[in-house]
Amino acid sequence: MIDPEQLLSQYEGKLAQAQAKSDAIRENLAHLQVTERSPDGQITVTVNDAGNLVGLQLGQALQRKDGAAVAQDIMRTLQAAQSRVANAVQESMAPLMGADSEAMHMMMDKLRSAQPPPPPVEQRGAWGPTETRMGAIEDDGAPPRPTPPPPPVRPQQPPPRRPPADDDDDFSNGGFLR
């Protein structure tokens, strides 16, 4: 016959192991970050386990570049970091979950479907990868120029008020046009 005390003890032991494993997984994911640098080293981005941007560093040389080009380079570097998240999670979690477990496969499928593919490694002059587009846009010619900000709106001030005259009907001191 099965001893209920022994069965309960085994169950509590397995529960404690599962809790410890869960805590270790949570801890690993909480500290997991992926950092990526642009080819010229002027942009450094860091993303967390979900691919969210948690750090951004920009070099001084970027001040001499066009804002739109800097934005594209930041997005390209961010995309490269996000594309590495699934592999980093897999490396971190494999010892805890089992590299070939069903839970690991489900988690990896979800992560890979949520993150972008890595950007192409084509070169654009001395600065790194070329622009990546998902498809043609309506005006696929030159990139649009940023529109200048509208001029600041100044509140209109009311016209200066004249002091009230003592007697509007008295024209004895001169003409009626003052």
Short mmCIF file of C-alpha atoms in Angstrom, two decimals:
data_model
loop_
_atom_site.label_atom_id
_atom_site.label_comp_id
_atom_site.label_asym_id
_atom_site.label_seq_id
_atom_site.Cartn_x
_atom_site.Cartn_y
_atom_site.Cartn_z
CA MET A 1 0.00 0.00 0.00
CA ILE A 2 1.09 3.58 -0.70
CA ASP A 3 1.97 5.69 2.27
CA PRO A 4 0.05 9.02 2.05
CA GLU A 5 2.78 10.82 3.98
CA GLN A 6 5.42 9.66 1.51
CA LEU A 7 3.23 10.57 -1.48
CA LEU A 8 2.62 14.05 -0.07
CA SER A 9 6.34 14.50 0.62
CA GLN A 10 7.23 13.52 -2.96
CA TYR A 11 4.60 15.89 -4.30
CA GLU A 12 5.92 18.76 -2.16
CA GLY A 13 9.46 18.01 -3.34
CA LYS A 14 8.40 18.12 -7.00
CA LEU A 15 6.45 21.32 -6.37
CA ALA A 16 9.50 22.94 -4.74
CA GLN A 17 11.66 21.90 -7.72
CA ALA A 18 9.14 23.34 -10.17
CA GLN A 19 8.99 26.60 -8.17
CA ALA A 20 12.80 26.86 -8.11
CA LYS A 21 12.94 26.21 -11.86
CA SER A 22 10.26 28.83 -12.48
CA ASP A 23 12.13 31.36 -10.35
CA ALA A 24 15.38 30.65 -12.23
CA ILE A 25 13.63 31.10 -15.59
CA ARG A 26 12.06 34.37 -14.46
CA GLU A 27 15.43 35.59 -13.14
CA ASN A 28 17.23 34.68 -16.39
CA LEU A 29 14.65 36.47 -18.51
CA ALA A 30 14.64 39.54 -16.25
CA HIS A 31 18.38 39.99 -16.75
CA LEU A 32 18.59 38.96 -20.40
CA GLN A 33 19.62 41.79 -22.73
CA VAL A 34 20.97 41.91 -26.26
CA THR A 35 23.25 44.76 -27.33
CA GLU A 36 24.02 45.60 -30.95
CA ARG A 37 26.36 48.23 -32.44
CA SER A 38 26.11 49.88 -35.83
CA PRO A 39 28.91 49.06 -38.29
CA ASP A 40 30.66 52.37 -37.59
CA GLY A 41 30.22 52.04 -33.81
CA GLN A 42 28.29 55.32 -33.48
CA ILE A 43 24.99 53.69 -32.47
CA THR A 44 24.56 51.17 -29.67
CA VAL A 45 21.14 49.75 -28.82
CA THR A 46 20.16 47.36 -26.05
CA VAL A 47 16.91 45.39 -25.99
CA ASN A 48 15.38 43.19 -23.30
CA ASP A 49 14.04 39.64 -23.58
CA ALA A 50 10.88 40.90 -25.31
CA GLY A 51 12.83 42.97 -27.85
CA ASN A 52 11.90 46.28 -26.26
CA LEU A 53 14.47 49.06 -26.44
CA VAL A 54 16.03 49.60 -23.00
CA GLY A 55 19.23 51.45 -23.97
CA LEU A 56 20.41 53.77 -26.72
CA GLN A 57 23.79 55.45 -27.10
CA LEU A 58 24.64 57.81 -29.94
CA GLY A 59 28.16 58.91 -30.92
CA GLN A 60 29.21 62.51 -31.50
CA ALA A 61 29.92 61.92 -35.22
CA LEU A 62 26.17 61.51 -35.81
CA GLN A 63 25.68 65.26 -35.30
CA ARG A 64 27.10 65.84 -38.80
CA LYS A 65 24.67 63.42 -40.44
CA ASP A 66 21.19 63.98 -41.80
CA GLY A 67 18.51 63.26 -39.21
CA ALA A 68 16.61 60.88 -41.50
CA ALA A 69 19.78 58.85 -42.17
CA VAL A 70 20.53 58.65 -38.43
CA ALA A 71 16.96 57.49 -37.75
CA GLN A 72 17.28 54.75 -40.40
CA ASP A 73 20.60 53.62 -38.95
CA ILE A 74 19.12 53.50 -35.45
CA MET A 75 16.16 51.45 -36.68
CA ARG A 76 18.46 49.09 -38.60
CA THR A 77 20.64 48.56 -35.51
CA LEU A 78 17.55 48.04 -33.35
CA GLN A 79 16.21 45.48 -35.83
CA ALA A 80 19.54 43.61 -35.72
CA ALA A 81 19.38 43.46 -31.91
CA GLN A 82 15.75 42.36 -31.89
CA SER A 83 16.48 39.60 -34.40
CA ARG A 84 19.02 38.11 -31.95
CA VAL A 85 16.62 37.98 -28.96
CA ALA A 86 15.17 34.52 -29.71
CA ASN A 87 18.61 32.91 -29.96
CA ALA A 88 19.75 34.59 -26.73
CA VAL A 89 16.64 33.39 -24.91
CA GLN A 90 17.12 29.87 -26.28
CA GLU A 91 20.74 29.75 -25.10
CA SER A 92 19.76 31.05 -21.67
CA MET A 93 16.73 28.79 -21.19
CA ALA A 94 17.91 25.51 -22.70
CA PRO A 95 19.66 24.31 -19.51
CA LEU A 96 16.55 25.06 -17.45
CA MET A 97 13.76 23.94 -19.79
CA GLY A 98 15.48 21.37 -21.95
CA ALA A 99 16.63 22.30 -25.45
CA ASP A 100 14.11 19.99 -27.13
CA SER A 101 11.16 20.37 -24.77
CA GLU A 102 7.71 21.27 -26.00
CA ALA A 103 7.68 24.37 -23.78
CA MET A 104 10.97 25.54 -25.34
CA HIS A 105 9.63 25.03 -28.87
CA MET A 106 6.46 26.97 -28.07
CA MET A 107 8.41 29.83 -26.53
CA MET A 108 10.87 30.00 -29.44
CA ASP A 109 8.08 29.95 -32.03
CA LYS A 110 6.37 32.83 -30.25
CA LEU A 111 9.57 34.85 -29.92
CA ARG A 112 10.66 34.30 -33.52
CA SER A 113 7.25 35.29 -34.88
CA ALA A 114 7.29 38.49 -32.80
CA GLN A 115 10.79 39.67 -33.77
CA PRO A 116 11.93 40.98 -37.15
CA PRO A 117 14.38 39.09 -39.33
CA PRO A 118 17.97 40.38 -39.24
CA PRO A 119 18.66 43.27 -41.63
CA PRO A 120 20.59 42.48 -44.82
CA VAL A 121 24.37 42.80 -44.65
CA GLU A 122 24.66 44.93 -47.81
CA GLN A 123 27.03 47.87 -47.56
CA ARG A 124 26.23 51.51 -48.23
CA GLY A 125 29.49 53.34 -48.75
CA ALA A 126 31.55 53.45 -45.58
CA TRP A 127 28.59 53.56 -43.22
CA GLY A 128 27.06 50.14 -43.23
CA PRO A 129 23.93 48.42 -44.47
CA THR A 130 21.67 49.93 -47.06
CA GLU A 131 18.08 50.92 -46.46
CA THR A 132 15.73 48.01 -45.99
CA ARG A 133 12.15 48.31 -47.21
CA MET A 134 9.28 45.93 -46.75
CA GLY A 135 7.79 46.75 -50.15
CA ALA A 136 7.22 49.51 -52.64
CA ILE A 137 5.64 52.70 -51.48
CA GLU A 138 3.46 55.07 -53.44
CA ASP A 139 6.27 57.45 -54.42
CA ASP A 140 9.29 55.17 -54.63
CA GLY A 141 11.58 57.93 -55.92
CA ALA A 142 13.85 59.99 -53.71
CA PRO A 143 13.26 59.72 -49.99
CA PRO A 144 10.84 62.35 -48.75
CA ARG A 145 12.34 65.42 -47.21
CA PRO A 146 11.23 66.15 -43.70
CA THR A 147 8.76 68.99 -43.56
CA PRO A 148 9.96 72.00 -41.61
CA PRO A 149 8.14 72.70 -38.40
CA PRO A 150 5.45 75.36 -38.61
CA PRO A 151 6.44 78.82 -37.39
CA PRO A 152 5.59 79.49 -33.78
CA VAL A 153 2.16 80.96 -33.27
CA ARG A 154 2.17 84.18 -31.29
CA PRO A 155 -1.00 85.09 -29.50
CA GLN A 156 -2.57 88.23 -30.90
CA GLN A 157 -2.59 91.13 -28.52
CA PRO A 158 -5.62 93.38 -28.45
CA PRO A 159 -5.09 96.87 -29.87
CA PRO A 160 -4.03 99.46 -27.30
CA ARG A 161 -6.99 101.03 -25.58
CA ARG A 162 -7.37 104.76 -25.49
CA PRO A 163 -8.14 106.34 -22.18
CA PRO A 164 -11.78 107.30 -21.96
CA ALA A 165 -12.50 110.92 -22.75
CA ASP A 166 -14.26 113.05 -20.17
CA ASP A 167 -16.97 114.20 -22.51
CA ASP A 168 -17.42 112.68 -25.95
CA ASP A 169 -19.84 115.41 -27.06
CA ASP A 170 -17.57 118.39 -26.28
CA PHE A 171 -15.85 119.58 -29.48
CA SER A 172 -14.86 123.02 -28.14
CA ASN A 173 -11.10 122.31 -27.88
CA GLY A 174 -10.67 121.42 -31.47
CA GLY A 175 -11.96 119.15 -34.14
CA PHE A 176 -13.94 116.11 -33.49
CA LEU A 177 -11.16 113.88 -34.91
CA ARG A 178 -8.56 113.54 -32.21
#
